[in-house]
Coordinates of C-alpha atoms and ligand atoms in Angstrom, one line a residue:
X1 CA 14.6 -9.7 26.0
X2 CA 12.9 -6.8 27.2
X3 CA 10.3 -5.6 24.9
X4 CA 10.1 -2.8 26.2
X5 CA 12.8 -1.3 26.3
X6 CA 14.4 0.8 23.7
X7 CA 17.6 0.3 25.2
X8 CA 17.4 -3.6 24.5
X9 CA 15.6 -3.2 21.5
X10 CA 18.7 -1.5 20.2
X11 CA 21.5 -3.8 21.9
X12 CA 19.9 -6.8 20.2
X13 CA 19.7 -4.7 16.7
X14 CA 23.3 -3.9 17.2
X15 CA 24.3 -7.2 18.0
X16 CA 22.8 -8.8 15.1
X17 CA 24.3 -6.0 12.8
X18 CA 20.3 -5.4 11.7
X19 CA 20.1 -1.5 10.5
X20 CA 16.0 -0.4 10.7
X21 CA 14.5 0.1 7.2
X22 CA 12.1 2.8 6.8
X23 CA 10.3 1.4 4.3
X24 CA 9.3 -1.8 6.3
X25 CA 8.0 0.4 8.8
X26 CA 10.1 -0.7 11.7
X27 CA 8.6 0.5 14.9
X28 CA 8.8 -1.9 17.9
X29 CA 5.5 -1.7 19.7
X30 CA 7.5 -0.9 23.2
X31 CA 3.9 -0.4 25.4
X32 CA 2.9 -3.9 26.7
X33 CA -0.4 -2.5 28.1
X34 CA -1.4 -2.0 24.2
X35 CA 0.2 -5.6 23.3
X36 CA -1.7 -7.0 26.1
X37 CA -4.7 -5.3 24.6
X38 CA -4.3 -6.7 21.1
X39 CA -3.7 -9.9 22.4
X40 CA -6.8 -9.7 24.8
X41 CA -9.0 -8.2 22.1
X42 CA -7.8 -11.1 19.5
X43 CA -9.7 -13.2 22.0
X44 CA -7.4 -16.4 21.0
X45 CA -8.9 -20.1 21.7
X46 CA -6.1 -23.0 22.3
X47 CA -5.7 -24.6 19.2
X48 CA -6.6 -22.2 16.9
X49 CA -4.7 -21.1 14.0
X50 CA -3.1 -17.6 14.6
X51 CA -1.5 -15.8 11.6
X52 CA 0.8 -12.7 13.1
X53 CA 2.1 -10.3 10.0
X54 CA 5.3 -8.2 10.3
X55 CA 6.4 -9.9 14.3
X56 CA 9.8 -8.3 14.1
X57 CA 11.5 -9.3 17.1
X58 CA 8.7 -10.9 18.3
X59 CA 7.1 -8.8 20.9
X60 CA 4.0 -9.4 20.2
X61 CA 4.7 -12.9 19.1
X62 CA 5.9 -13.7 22.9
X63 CA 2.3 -13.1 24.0
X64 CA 0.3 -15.1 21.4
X65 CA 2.6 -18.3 21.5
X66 CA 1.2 -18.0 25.5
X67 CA -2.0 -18.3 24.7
X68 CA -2.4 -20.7 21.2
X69 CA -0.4 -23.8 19.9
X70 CA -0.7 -22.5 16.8
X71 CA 1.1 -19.5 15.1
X72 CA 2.5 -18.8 11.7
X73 CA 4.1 -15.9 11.4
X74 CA 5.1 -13.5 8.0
X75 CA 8.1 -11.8 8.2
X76 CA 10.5 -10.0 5.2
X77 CA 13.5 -8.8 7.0
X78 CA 16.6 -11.5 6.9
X79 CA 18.0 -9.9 9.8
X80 CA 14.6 -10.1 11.6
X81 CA 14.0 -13.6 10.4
X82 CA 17.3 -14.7 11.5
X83 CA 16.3 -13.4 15.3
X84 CA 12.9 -14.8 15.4
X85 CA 14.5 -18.5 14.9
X86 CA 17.2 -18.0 17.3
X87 CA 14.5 -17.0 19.5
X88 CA 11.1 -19.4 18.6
X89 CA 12.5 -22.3 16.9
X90 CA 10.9 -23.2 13.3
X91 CA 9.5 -26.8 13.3
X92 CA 5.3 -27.0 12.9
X93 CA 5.4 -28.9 15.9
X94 CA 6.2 -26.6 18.3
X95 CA 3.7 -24.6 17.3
X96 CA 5.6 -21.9 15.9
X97 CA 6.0 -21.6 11.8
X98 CA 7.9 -18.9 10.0
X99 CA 7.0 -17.7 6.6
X100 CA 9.5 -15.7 4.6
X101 CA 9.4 -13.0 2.3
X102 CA 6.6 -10.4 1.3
X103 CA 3.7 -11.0 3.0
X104 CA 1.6 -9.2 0.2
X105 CA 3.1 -12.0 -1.8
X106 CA 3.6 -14.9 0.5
X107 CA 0.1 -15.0 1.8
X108 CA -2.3 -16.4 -0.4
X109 CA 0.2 -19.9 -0.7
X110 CA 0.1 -20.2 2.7
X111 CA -3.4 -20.1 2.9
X112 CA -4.0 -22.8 0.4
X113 CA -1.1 -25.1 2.1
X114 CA -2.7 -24.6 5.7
X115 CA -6.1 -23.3 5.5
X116 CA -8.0 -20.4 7.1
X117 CA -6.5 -18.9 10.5
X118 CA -9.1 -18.5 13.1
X119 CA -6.8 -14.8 13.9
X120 CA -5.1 -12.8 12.6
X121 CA -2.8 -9.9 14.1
X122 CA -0.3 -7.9 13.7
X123 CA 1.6 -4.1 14.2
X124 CA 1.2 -3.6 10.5
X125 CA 3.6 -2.3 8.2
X126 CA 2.3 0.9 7.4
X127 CA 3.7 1.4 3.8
X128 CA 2.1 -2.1 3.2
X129 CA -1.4 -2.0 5.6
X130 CA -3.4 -0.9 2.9
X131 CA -2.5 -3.1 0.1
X132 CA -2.6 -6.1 2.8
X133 CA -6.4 -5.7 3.5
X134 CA -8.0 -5.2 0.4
X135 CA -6.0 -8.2 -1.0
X136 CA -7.3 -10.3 1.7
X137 CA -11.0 -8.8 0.6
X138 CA -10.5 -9.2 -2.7
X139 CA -9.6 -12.8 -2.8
X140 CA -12.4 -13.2 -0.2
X141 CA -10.0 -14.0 2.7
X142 CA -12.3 -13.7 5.6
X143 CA -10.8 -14.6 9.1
X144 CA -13.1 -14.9 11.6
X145 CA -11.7 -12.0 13.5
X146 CA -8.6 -9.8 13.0
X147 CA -7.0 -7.3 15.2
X148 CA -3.9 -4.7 13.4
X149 CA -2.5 -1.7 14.5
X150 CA -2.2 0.7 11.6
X151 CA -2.0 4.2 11.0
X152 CA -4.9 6.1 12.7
X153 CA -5.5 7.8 9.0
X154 CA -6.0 4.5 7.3
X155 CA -8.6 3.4 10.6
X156 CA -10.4 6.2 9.8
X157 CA -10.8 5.6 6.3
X158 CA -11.7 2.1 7.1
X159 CA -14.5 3.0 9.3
X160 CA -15.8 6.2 7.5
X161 CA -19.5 6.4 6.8
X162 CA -21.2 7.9 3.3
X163 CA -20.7 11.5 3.1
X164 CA -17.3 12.0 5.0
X165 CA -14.3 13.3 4.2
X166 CA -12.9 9.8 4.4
X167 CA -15.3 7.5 2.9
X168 CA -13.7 6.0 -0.1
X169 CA -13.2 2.7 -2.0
X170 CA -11.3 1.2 0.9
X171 CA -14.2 2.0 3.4
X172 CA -16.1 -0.1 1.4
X173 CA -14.0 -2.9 0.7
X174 CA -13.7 -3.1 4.4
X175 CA -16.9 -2.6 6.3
X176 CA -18.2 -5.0 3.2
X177 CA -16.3 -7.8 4.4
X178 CA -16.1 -6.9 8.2
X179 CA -17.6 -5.2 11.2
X180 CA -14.5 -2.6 11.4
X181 CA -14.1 -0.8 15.2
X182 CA -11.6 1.6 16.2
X183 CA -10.6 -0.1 20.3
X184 CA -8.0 2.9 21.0
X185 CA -5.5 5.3 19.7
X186 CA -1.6 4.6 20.4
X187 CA 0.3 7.8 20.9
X188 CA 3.6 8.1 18.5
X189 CA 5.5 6.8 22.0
X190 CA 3.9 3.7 22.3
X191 CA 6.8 2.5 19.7
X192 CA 10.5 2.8 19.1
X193 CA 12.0 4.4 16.9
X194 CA 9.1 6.8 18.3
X195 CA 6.8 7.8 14.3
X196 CA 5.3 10.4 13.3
X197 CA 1.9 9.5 13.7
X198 CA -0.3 8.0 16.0
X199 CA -1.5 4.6 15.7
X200 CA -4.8 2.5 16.6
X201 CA -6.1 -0.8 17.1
X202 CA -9.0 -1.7 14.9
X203 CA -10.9 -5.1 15.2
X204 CA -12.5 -6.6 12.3
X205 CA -15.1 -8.9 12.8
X206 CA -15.9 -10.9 10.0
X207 CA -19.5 -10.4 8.9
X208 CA -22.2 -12.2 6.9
X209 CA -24.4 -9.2 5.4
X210 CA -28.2 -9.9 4.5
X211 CA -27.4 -8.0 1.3
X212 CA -24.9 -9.9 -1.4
X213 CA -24.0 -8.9 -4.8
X214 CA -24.9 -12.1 -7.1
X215 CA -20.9 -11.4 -8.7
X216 CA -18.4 -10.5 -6.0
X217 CA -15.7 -9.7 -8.1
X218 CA -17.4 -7.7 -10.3
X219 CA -18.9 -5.4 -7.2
X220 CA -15.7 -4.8 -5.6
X221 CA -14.4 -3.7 -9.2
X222 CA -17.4 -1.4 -9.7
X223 CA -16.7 0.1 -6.3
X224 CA -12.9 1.5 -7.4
X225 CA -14.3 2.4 -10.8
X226 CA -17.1 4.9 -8.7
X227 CA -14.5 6.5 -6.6
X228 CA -11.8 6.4 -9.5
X229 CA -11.9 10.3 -9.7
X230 CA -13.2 11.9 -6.6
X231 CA -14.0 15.1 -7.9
X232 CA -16.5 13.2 -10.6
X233 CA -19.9 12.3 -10.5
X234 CA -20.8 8.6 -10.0
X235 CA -22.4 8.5 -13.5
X236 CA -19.0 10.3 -15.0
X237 CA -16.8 7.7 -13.2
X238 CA -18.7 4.5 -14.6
X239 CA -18.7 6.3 -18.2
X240 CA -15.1 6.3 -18.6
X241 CA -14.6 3.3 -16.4
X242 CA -13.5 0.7 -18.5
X243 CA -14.9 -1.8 -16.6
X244 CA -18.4 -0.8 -18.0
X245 CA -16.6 0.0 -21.1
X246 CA -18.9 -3.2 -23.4
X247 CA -22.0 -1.0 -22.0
X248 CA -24.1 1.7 -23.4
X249 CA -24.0 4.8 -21.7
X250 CA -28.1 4.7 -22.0
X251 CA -28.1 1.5 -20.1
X252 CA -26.0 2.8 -17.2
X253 CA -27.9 6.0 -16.8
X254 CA -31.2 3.8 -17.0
X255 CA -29.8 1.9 -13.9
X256 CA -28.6 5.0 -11.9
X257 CA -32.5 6.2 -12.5
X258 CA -34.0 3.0 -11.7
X259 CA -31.9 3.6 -8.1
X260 CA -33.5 7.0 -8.0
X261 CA -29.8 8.4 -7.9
X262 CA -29.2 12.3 -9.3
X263 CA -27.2 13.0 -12.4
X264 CA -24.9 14.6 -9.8
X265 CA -24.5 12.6 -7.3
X266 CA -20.7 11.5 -6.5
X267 CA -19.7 8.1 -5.3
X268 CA -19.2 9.1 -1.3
X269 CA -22.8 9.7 -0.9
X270 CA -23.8 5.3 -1.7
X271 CA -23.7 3.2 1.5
X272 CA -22.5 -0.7 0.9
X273 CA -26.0 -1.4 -0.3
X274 CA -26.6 0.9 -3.1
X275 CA -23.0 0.0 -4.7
X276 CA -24.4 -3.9 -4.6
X277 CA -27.6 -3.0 -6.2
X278 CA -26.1 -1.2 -8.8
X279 CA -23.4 -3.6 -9.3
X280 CA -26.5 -6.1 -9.6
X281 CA -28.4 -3.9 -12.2
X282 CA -25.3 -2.9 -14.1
X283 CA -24.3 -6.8 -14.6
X284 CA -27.8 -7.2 -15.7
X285 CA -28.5 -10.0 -13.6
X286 CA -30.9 -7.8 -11.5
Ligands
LIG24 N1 5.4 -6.8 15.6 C1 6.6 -6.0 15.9 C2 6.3 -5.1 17.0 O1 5.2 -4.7 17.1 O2 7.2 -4.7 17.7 C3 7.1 -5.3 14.7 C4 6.1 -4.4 13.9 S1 6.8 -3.3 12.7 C5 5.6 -2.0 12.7 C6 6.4 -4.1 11.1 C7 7.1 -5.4 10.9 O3 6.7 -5.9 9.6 C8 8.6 -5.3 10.8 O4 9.2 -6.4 11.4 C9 8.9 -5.4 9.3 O5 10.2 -6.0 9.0 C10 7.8 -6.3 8.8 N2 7.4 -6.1 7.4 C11 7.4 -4.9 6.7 N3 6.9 -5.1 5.5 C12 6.6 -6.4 5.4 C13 6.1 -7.2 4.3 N4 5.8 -6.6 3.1 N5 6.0 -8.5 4.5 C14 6.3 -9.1 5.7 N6 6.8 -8.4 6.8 C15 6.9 -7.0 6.6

């Protein structure tokens, strides 16, 4: 088929008797300069494993089964699902593997059955993008490099720096785990049914950072507990946090002096650093 046209994007919907679902964030990315651009940036080697979330009809999909031997590929729509077989086949050996269902949910079993994908990609879902990426962070899911489009709000949240407007939790989760770069914007038209909002294509780059917290876990909690309230102070936020809630209040105002931090000082002003020396002090293993 013609991916890019609208025109055949909607014959084969119609055909199949698939209806688009808002809430699965069904735009077809229609511009193959920007799939060529994903694909290029995604920098794929022969045999390595290539994880593609949300392929829809496949678009994207056509490209990367080009260039690797190697792609699973999660998809939740029936409809969808039923195309992409028609269409790629679904036997290991032909290099092309389906998995069903949720991705949010589907993921981490597919990790343990086959291991860590070189790449990831994918037009992300937007209601889902968010919940996708810290839940690969959280359960230290670190691809060697991923390349998404996702809303061009939630790119520049994941990219933010201390003391902007969009610095939060998320920026940290992120540009903890990976070197996070905004490639280009994708005007609303680059997709059909045409959003709302314009898109970009952020690479992540997985990184190993000097600077580790000795308990993972526990600094990635810490860093949602700081930005719980935004219009608290850091110190507020870890007092009625109950994360911290076995410690004394003394204790964690000792380790928010021992950083030299102000009584005032709110959450958006730590880089990555501070929040994993305070994580350090505040687990008292520092
Ligand atoms: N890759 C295709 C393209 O660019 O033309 C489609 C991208 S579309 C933005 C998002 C795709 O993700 C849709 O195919 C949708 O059905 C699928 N999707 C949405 N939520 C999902 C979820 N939670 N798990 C797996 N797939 C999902």
């Amino acid at each position: 088929m013609n991916y890019d046209s609208p025109n055949d994007i909607k014959m084969v919907l119609s055909r199949l008797n698939i209806g688009l679902k808002k809430r699965w964030g069904q735009n077809f990315m229609i511009s193959r300069g920007a799939r060529e651009k994903i694909v290029d940036l995604l920098a794929v080697r022969q045999d390595e494993k290539i994880w593609e979330i949300g392929p829809g009809l496949g678009a994207l999909t056509e490209l990367l089964l080009d260039r690797s031997t190697c792609i699973t590929v999660f998809e939740i729509d029936a409809g969808l699902i039923r195309f992409l077989l028609e269409e790629f086949g679904d036997r290991e050996e032909s290099g092309f593997y389906l998995v069903r269902g949720d991705v949010v949910k589907t993921w981490k079993a597919e990790w343990t059955r086959s291991g860590m994908p070189a790449r990831v990609t994918g037009n992300l879902p937007y209601a889902s993008s968010s919940l996708i990426l810290a839940g690969f962070v959280e359960e230290g899911f670190f691809p060697e490099k991923m390349v998404f489009t996702v809303q061009k709000e939630l790119a520049q949240r994941m990219t933010a720096k201390p003391g902007e407007d969009n610095y939060s939790s998320f920026s940290v989760f992120c540009q903890w785990a990976f070197n996070c770069v905004v490639r280009s914007d994708l005007k609303p038209g680059s997709f059909f049914p045409v959003p709302q909002v314009t898109s970009s294509i952020i690479e992540l780059q997985s990184c190993s950072r000097e600077e580790k917290p000795l308990d993972e876990k526990f600094f990635l909690k810490l860093v949602r507990a700081s930005f719980a309230m935004r219009r608290k102070t850091l110190r507020n936020n870890l007092f009625s946090s109950p994360l911290l809630k076995k410690l004394k209040k003394s204790f964690i105002h000792d380790c928010l002096v021992r950083m030299g931090l102000k009584e005032t000082v709110r959450a958006e002003e730590l880089c990555i650093d501070d929040f994993i020396h305070l994580a350090d002090l505040l687990s008292g293993s520092a």
